[in-house]
Amino acid sequence: TELASPSATASTTATKLAVAPVIGAPETVAKQMQSSLSGALAKQNIAIAKDATDKSDYTLRGYVVSAREKSGVKVSYIWDITDPAGQRVNRITGEEMVNAGADRDPWASVSPQVIDSISGKTASQIATWLPSQRSPSAASAPASTPVAAGRSASAASRSVAAAPAGGPGPTTGSI
């Protein structure tokens, strides 16, 4: 078992992350992914909110699709990290190619190993990004205060902030 360095532990445990239900995958895959991701984040010494009433600094929202391709099955994922106001402050994306099984359903090819691979990569990227954040209130300041900071994330946060309240709109099934 590999342990994180004390400095990495100190910088990430002060911040708590809530893991929202994964969207786009069948319920069994979504629950496995949420559980695997929580475990991978814990291995990175990132505190996880235990339930919806547990206060968190950020929320991780995942969107996953699986599609058959000529060379196998492609699993594409997007993870948005949002602050308490719902503003996106980071996005992690990726794809995994897996061998297609005999089943026509592409989700049948998504094994626990694929889920663990996606979770591990995601947790590693969050652990790299998290220490660079000062506080959730500071992270959302550029979205509410027009500042010419030149950060592309600010522009993305402002466009997300313009979305109607009440959650994300309808999805098209593609990412």
mmCIF file of C-alpha atoms in Angstrom:
data_model
loop_
_atom_site.group_PDB
_atom_site.id
_atom_site.type_symbol
_atom_site.label_atom_id
_atom_site.label_comp_id
_atom_site.label_asym_id
_atom_site.label_seq_id
_atom_site.Cartn_x
_atom_site.Cartn_y
_atom_site.Cartn_z
ATOM 1 C CA THR A 1 0.000 0.000 0.000
ATOM 2 C CA GLU A 2 1.368 3.352 -1.033
ATOM 3 C CA LEU A 3 0.849 6.330 1.239
ATOM 4 C CA ALA A 4 0.606 9.934 0.109
ATOM 5 C CA SER A 5 3.198 12.369 1.325
ATOM 6 C CA PRO A 6 2.253 14.347 4.459
ATOM 7 C CA SER A 7 2.140 17.631 2.511
ATOM 8 C CA ALA A 8 -0.306 16.184 -0.026
ATOM 9 C CA THR A 9 -2.426 14.754 2.780
ATOM 10 C CA ALA A 10 -2.567 18.060 4.634
ATOM 11 C CA SER A 11 -3.585 20.011 1.538
ATOM 12 C CA THR A 12 -6.369 17.683 0.401
ATOM 13 C CA THR A 13 -8.008 16.527 3.632
ATOM 14 C CA ALA A 14 -9.114 20.073 4.489
ATOM 15 C CA THR A 15 -11.387 19.982 1.447
ATOM 16 C CA LYS A 16 -14.427 17.699 1.323
ATOM 17 C CA LEU A 17 -15.859 16.403 -1.933
ATOM 18 C CA ALA A 18 -19.389 15.090 -2.478
ATOM 19 C CA VAL A 19 -19.815 12.474 -5.213
ATOM 20 C CA ALA A 20 -23.136 12.902 -7.037
ATOM 21 C CA PRO A 21 -24.836 9.948 -8.747
ATOM 22 C CA VAL A 22 -23.263 9.117 -12.118
ATOM 23 C CA ILE A 23 -25.449 9.992 -15.128
ATOM 24 C CA GLY A 24 -25.649 8.087 -18.403
ATOM 25 C CA ALA A 25 -24.764 4.568 -17.302
ATOM 26 C CA PRO A 26 -27.183 1.815 -16.278
ATOM 27 C CA GLU A 27 -27.919 1.898 -12.548
ATOM 28 C CA THR A 28 -25.646 -1.048 -11.680
ATOM 29 C CA VAL A 29 -22.663 0.443 -13.557
ATOM 30 C CA ALA A 30 -23.377 3.927 -12.168
ATOM 31 C CA LYS A 31 -23.435 2.638 -8.574
ATOM 32 C CA GLN A 32 -20.243 0.620 -9.118
ATOM 33 C CA MET A 33 -18.556 3.690 -10.578
ATOM 34 C CA GLN A 34 -19.673 5.929 -7.714
ATOM 35 C CA SER A 35 -18.402 3.399 -5.174
ATOM 36 C CA SER A 36 -15.118 2.822 -7.028
ATOM 37 C CA LEU A 37 -14.562 6.558 -7.376
ATOM 38 C CA SER A 38 -15.187 7.140 -3.661
ATOM 39 C CA GLY A 39 -12.602 4.461 -2.864
ATOM 40 C CA ALA A 40 -10.061 5.894 -5.335
ATOM 41 C CA LEU A 41 -10.535 9.393 -3.878
ATOM 42 C CA ALA A 42 -10.034 8.029 -0.354
ATOM 43 C CA LYS A 43 -6.749 6.423 -1.496
ATOM 44 C CA GLN A 44 -5.686 9.915 -2.609
ATOM 45 C CA ASN A 45 -6.529 11.211 0.909
ATOM 46 C CA ILE A 46 -9.454 13.268 -0.349
ATOM 47 C CA ALA A 47 -12.278 13.564 2.177
ATOM 48 C CA ILE A 48 -15.646 12.368 0.870
ATOM 49 C CA ALA A 49 -19.049 13.573 2.078
ATOM 50 C CA LYS A 50 -20.870 10.584 3.591
ATOM 51 C CA ASP A 51 -24.365 11.626 2.477
ATOM 52 C CA ALA A 52 -26.356 14.550 1.063
ATOM 53 C CA THR A 53 -26.590 16.277 4.463
ATOM 54 C CA ASP A 54 -22.797 16.198 4.981
ATOM 55 C CA LYS A 55 -21.385 19.643 4.103
ATOM 56 C CA SER A 56 -18.900 19.592 1.232
ATOM 57 C CA ASP A 57 -16.656 22.142 -0.473
ATOM 58 C CA TYR A 58 -17.137 20.719 -3.973
ATOM 59 C CA THR A 59 -19.407 18.258 -5.766
ATOM 60 C CA LEU A 60 -18.162 15.805 -8.382
ATOM 61 C CA ARG A 61 -20.749 15.167 -11.109
ATOM 62 C CA GLY A 62 -20.088 12.409 -13.630
ATOM 63 C CA TYR A 63 -21.447 11.791 -17.102
ATOM 64 C CA VAL A 64 -20.564 8.504 -18.815
ATOM 65 C CA VAL A 65 -21.467 6.989 -22.184
ATOM 66 C CA SER A 66 -20.541 3.664 -23.766
ATOM 67 C CA ALA A 67 -20.681 3.047 -27.523
ATOM 68 C CA ARG A 68 -19.718 0.244 -29.883
ATOM 69 C CA GLU A 69 -17.028 1.159 -32.392
ATOM 70 C CA LYS A 70 -15.207 -0.851 -35.081
ATOM 71 C CA SER A 71 -12.275 -1.522 -32.737
ATOM 72 C CA GLY A 72 -14.315 -2.314 -29.621
ATOM 73 C CA VAL A 73 -16.319 -0.357 -27.091
ATOM 74 C CA LYS A 74 -15.462 3.227 -26.207
ATOM 75 C CA VAL A 75 -16.367 4.460 -22.734
ATOM 76 C CA SER A 76 -16.261 8.269 -22.597
ATOM 77 C CA TYR A 77 -16.524 10.207 -19.366
ATOM 78 C CA ILE A 78 -16.753 13.778 -18.161
ATOM 79 C CA TRP A 79 -16.430 14.760 -14.505
ATOM 80 C CA ASP A 80 -17.429 18.293 -13.528
ATOM 81 C CA ILE A 81 -16.339 19.654 -10.170
ATOM 82 C CA THR A 82 -18.706 22.347 -8.950
ATOM 83 C CA ASP A 83 -18.519 24.727 -6.008
ATOM 84 C CA PRO A 84 -21.363 25.130 -3.467
ATOM 85 C CA ALA A 85 -23.074 27.649 -5.783
ATOM 86 C CA GLY A 86 -23.139 25.061 -8.584
ATOM 87 C CA GLN A 87 -20.450 26.807 -10.651
ATOM 88 C CA ARG A 88 -18.125 24.466 -12.538
ATOM 89 C CA VAL A 89 -14.559 24.998 -11.337
ATOM 90 C CA ASN A 90 -12.882 22.057 -13.067
ATOM 91 C CA ARG A 91 -13.595 19.446 -15.730
ATOM 92 C CA ILE A 92 -11.919 16.079 -16.231
ATOM 93 C CA THR A 93 -12.513 14.095 -19.420
ATOM 94 C CA GLY A 94 -11.288 10.843 -20.837
ATOM 95 C CA GLU A 95 -11.981 7.722 -22.837
ATOM 96 C CA GLU A 96 -11.283 4.029 -22.406
ATOM 97 C CA MET A 97 -11.315 1.535 -25.275
ATOM 98 C CA VAL A 98 -12.259 -2.007 -24.290
ATOM 99 C CA ASN A 99 -12.748 -5.220 -26.231
ATOM 100 C CA ALA A 100 -16.335 -5.710 -27.285
ATOM 101 C CA GLY A 101 -18.067 -8.783 -25.963
ATOM 102 C CA ALA A 102 -20.596 -10.887 -27.870
ATOM 103 C CA ASP A 103 -23.440 -8.892 -26.277
ATOM 104 C CA ARG A 104 -24.798 -6.065 -28.439
ATOM 105 C CA ASP A 105 -25.135 -3.853 -25.349
ATOM 106 C CA PRO A 106 -21.903 -1.811 -25.046
ATOM 107 C CA TRP A 107 -22.350 -1.591 -21.280
ATOM 108 C CA ALA A 108 -21.889 -5.370 -21.033
ATOM 109 C CA SER A 109 -18.204 -4.808 -21.928
ATOM 110 C CA VAL A 110 -17.657 -2.347 -19.080
ATOM 111 C CA SER A 111 -16.009 -4.527 -16.438
ATOM 112 C CA PRO A 112 -15.128 -3.646 -12.831
ATOM 113 C CA GLN A 113 -11.504 -3.282 -14.021
ATOM 114 C CA VAL A 114 -12.548 -0.605 -16.554
ATOM 115 C CA ILE A 115 -14.547 1.184 -13.858
ATOM 116 C CA ASP A 116 -11.572 1.048 -11.476
ATOM 117 C CA SER A 117 -9.261 2.369 -14.201
ATOM 118 C CA ILE A 118 -11.538 5.346 -14.882
ATOM 119 C CA SER A 119 -11.930 5.977 -11.136
ATOM 120 C CA GLY A 120 -8.185 5.814 -10.498
ATOM 121 C CA LYS A 121 -7.359 8.226 -13.333
ATOM 122 C CA THR A 122 -10.079 10.615 -12.225
ATOM 123 C CA ALA A 123 -9.019 10.574 -8.558
ATOM 124 C CA SER A 124 -5.391 11.157 -9.537
ATOM 125 C CA GLN A 125 -6.338 14.202 -11.620
ATOM 126 C CA ILE A 126 -8.499 15.591 -8.809
ATOM 127 C CA ALA A 127 -5.662 15.065 -6.310
ATOM 128 C CA THR A 128 -3.323 16.992 -8.614
ATOM 129 C CA TRP A 129 -5.817 19.853 -9.082
ATOM 130 C CA LEU A 130 -7.223 20.152 -5.547
ATOM 131 C CA PRO A 131 -4.153 21.589 -3.734
ATOM 132 C CA SER A 132 -4.114 24.502 -6.221
ATOM 133 C CA GLN A 133 -7.524 25.660 -4.943
ATOM 134 C CA ARG A 134 -7.595 28.257 -2.184
ATOM 135 C CA SER A 135 -11.213 27.969 -1.109
ATOM 136 C CA PRO A 136 -14.545 27.377 -2.819
ATOM 137 C CA SER A 137 -15.615 30.989 -2.215
ATOM 138 C CA ALA A 138 -12.439 32.280 -3.871
ATOM 139 C CA ALA A 139 -12.894 29.865 -6.766
ATOM 140 C CA SER A 140 -16.372 31.202 -7.539
ATOM 141 C CA ALA A 141 -15.390 34.886 -7.275
ATOM 142 C CA PRO A 142 -14.350 35.271 -10.948
ATOM 143 C CA ALA A 143 -17.752 33.991 -12.053
ATOM 144 C CA SER A 144 -19.636 36.641 -10.090
ATOM 145 C CA THR A 145 -17.163 39.517 -10.485
ATOM 146 C CA PRO A 146 -16.233 40.561 -14.014
ATOM 147 C CA VAL A 147 -12.447 40.515 -13.957
ATOM 148 C CA ALA A 148 -10.209 40.373 -17.007
ATOM 149 C CA ALA A 149 -8.120 37.562 -15.597
ATOM 150 C CA GLY A 150 -7.783 35.774 -18.920
ATOM 151 C CA ARG A 151 -8.693 32.427 -17.399
ATOM 152 C CA SER A 152 -10.664 30.248 -19.772
ATOM 153 C CA ALA A 153 -12.257 28.567 -16.737
ATOM 154 C CA SER A 154 -13.771 31.933 -15.779
ATOM 155 C CA ALA A 155 -15.513 32.199 -19.125
ATOM 156 C CA ALA A 156 -16.758 28.633 -18.823
ATOM 157 C CA SER A 157 -18.004 29.294 -15.287
ATOM 158 C CA ARG A 158 -19.861 32.422 -16.423
ATOM 159 C CA SER A 159 -21.562 30.546 -19.249
ATOM 160 C CA VAL A 160 -22.605 27.783 -16.849
ATOM 161 C CA ALA A 161 -23.874 30.429 -14.409
ATOM 162 C CA ALA A 162 -26.168 31.748 -17.154
ATOM 163 C CA ALA A 163 -27.943 28.391 -17.338
ATOM 164 C CA PRO A 164 -31.403 28.360 -15.789
ATOM 165 C CA ALA A 165 -31.618 27.415 -12.138
ATOM 166 C CA GLY A 166 -33.039 24.040 -11.305
ATOM 167 C CA GLY A 167 -30.312 21.772 -12.572
ATOM 168 C CA PRO A 168 -28.958 20.762 -15.931
ATOM 169 C CA GLY A 169 -31.191 20.866 -18.964
ATOM 170 C CA PRO A 170 -32.052 17.925 -21.168
ATOM 171 C CA THR A 171 -29.153 15.932 -22.533
ATOM 172 C CA THR A 172 -28.638 14.702 -26.064
ATOM 173 C CA GLY A 173 -26.800 11.536 -25.125
ATOM 174 C CA SER A 174 -23.492 12.699 -26.593
ATOM 175 C CA ILE A 175 -20.584 14.334 -24.857
#
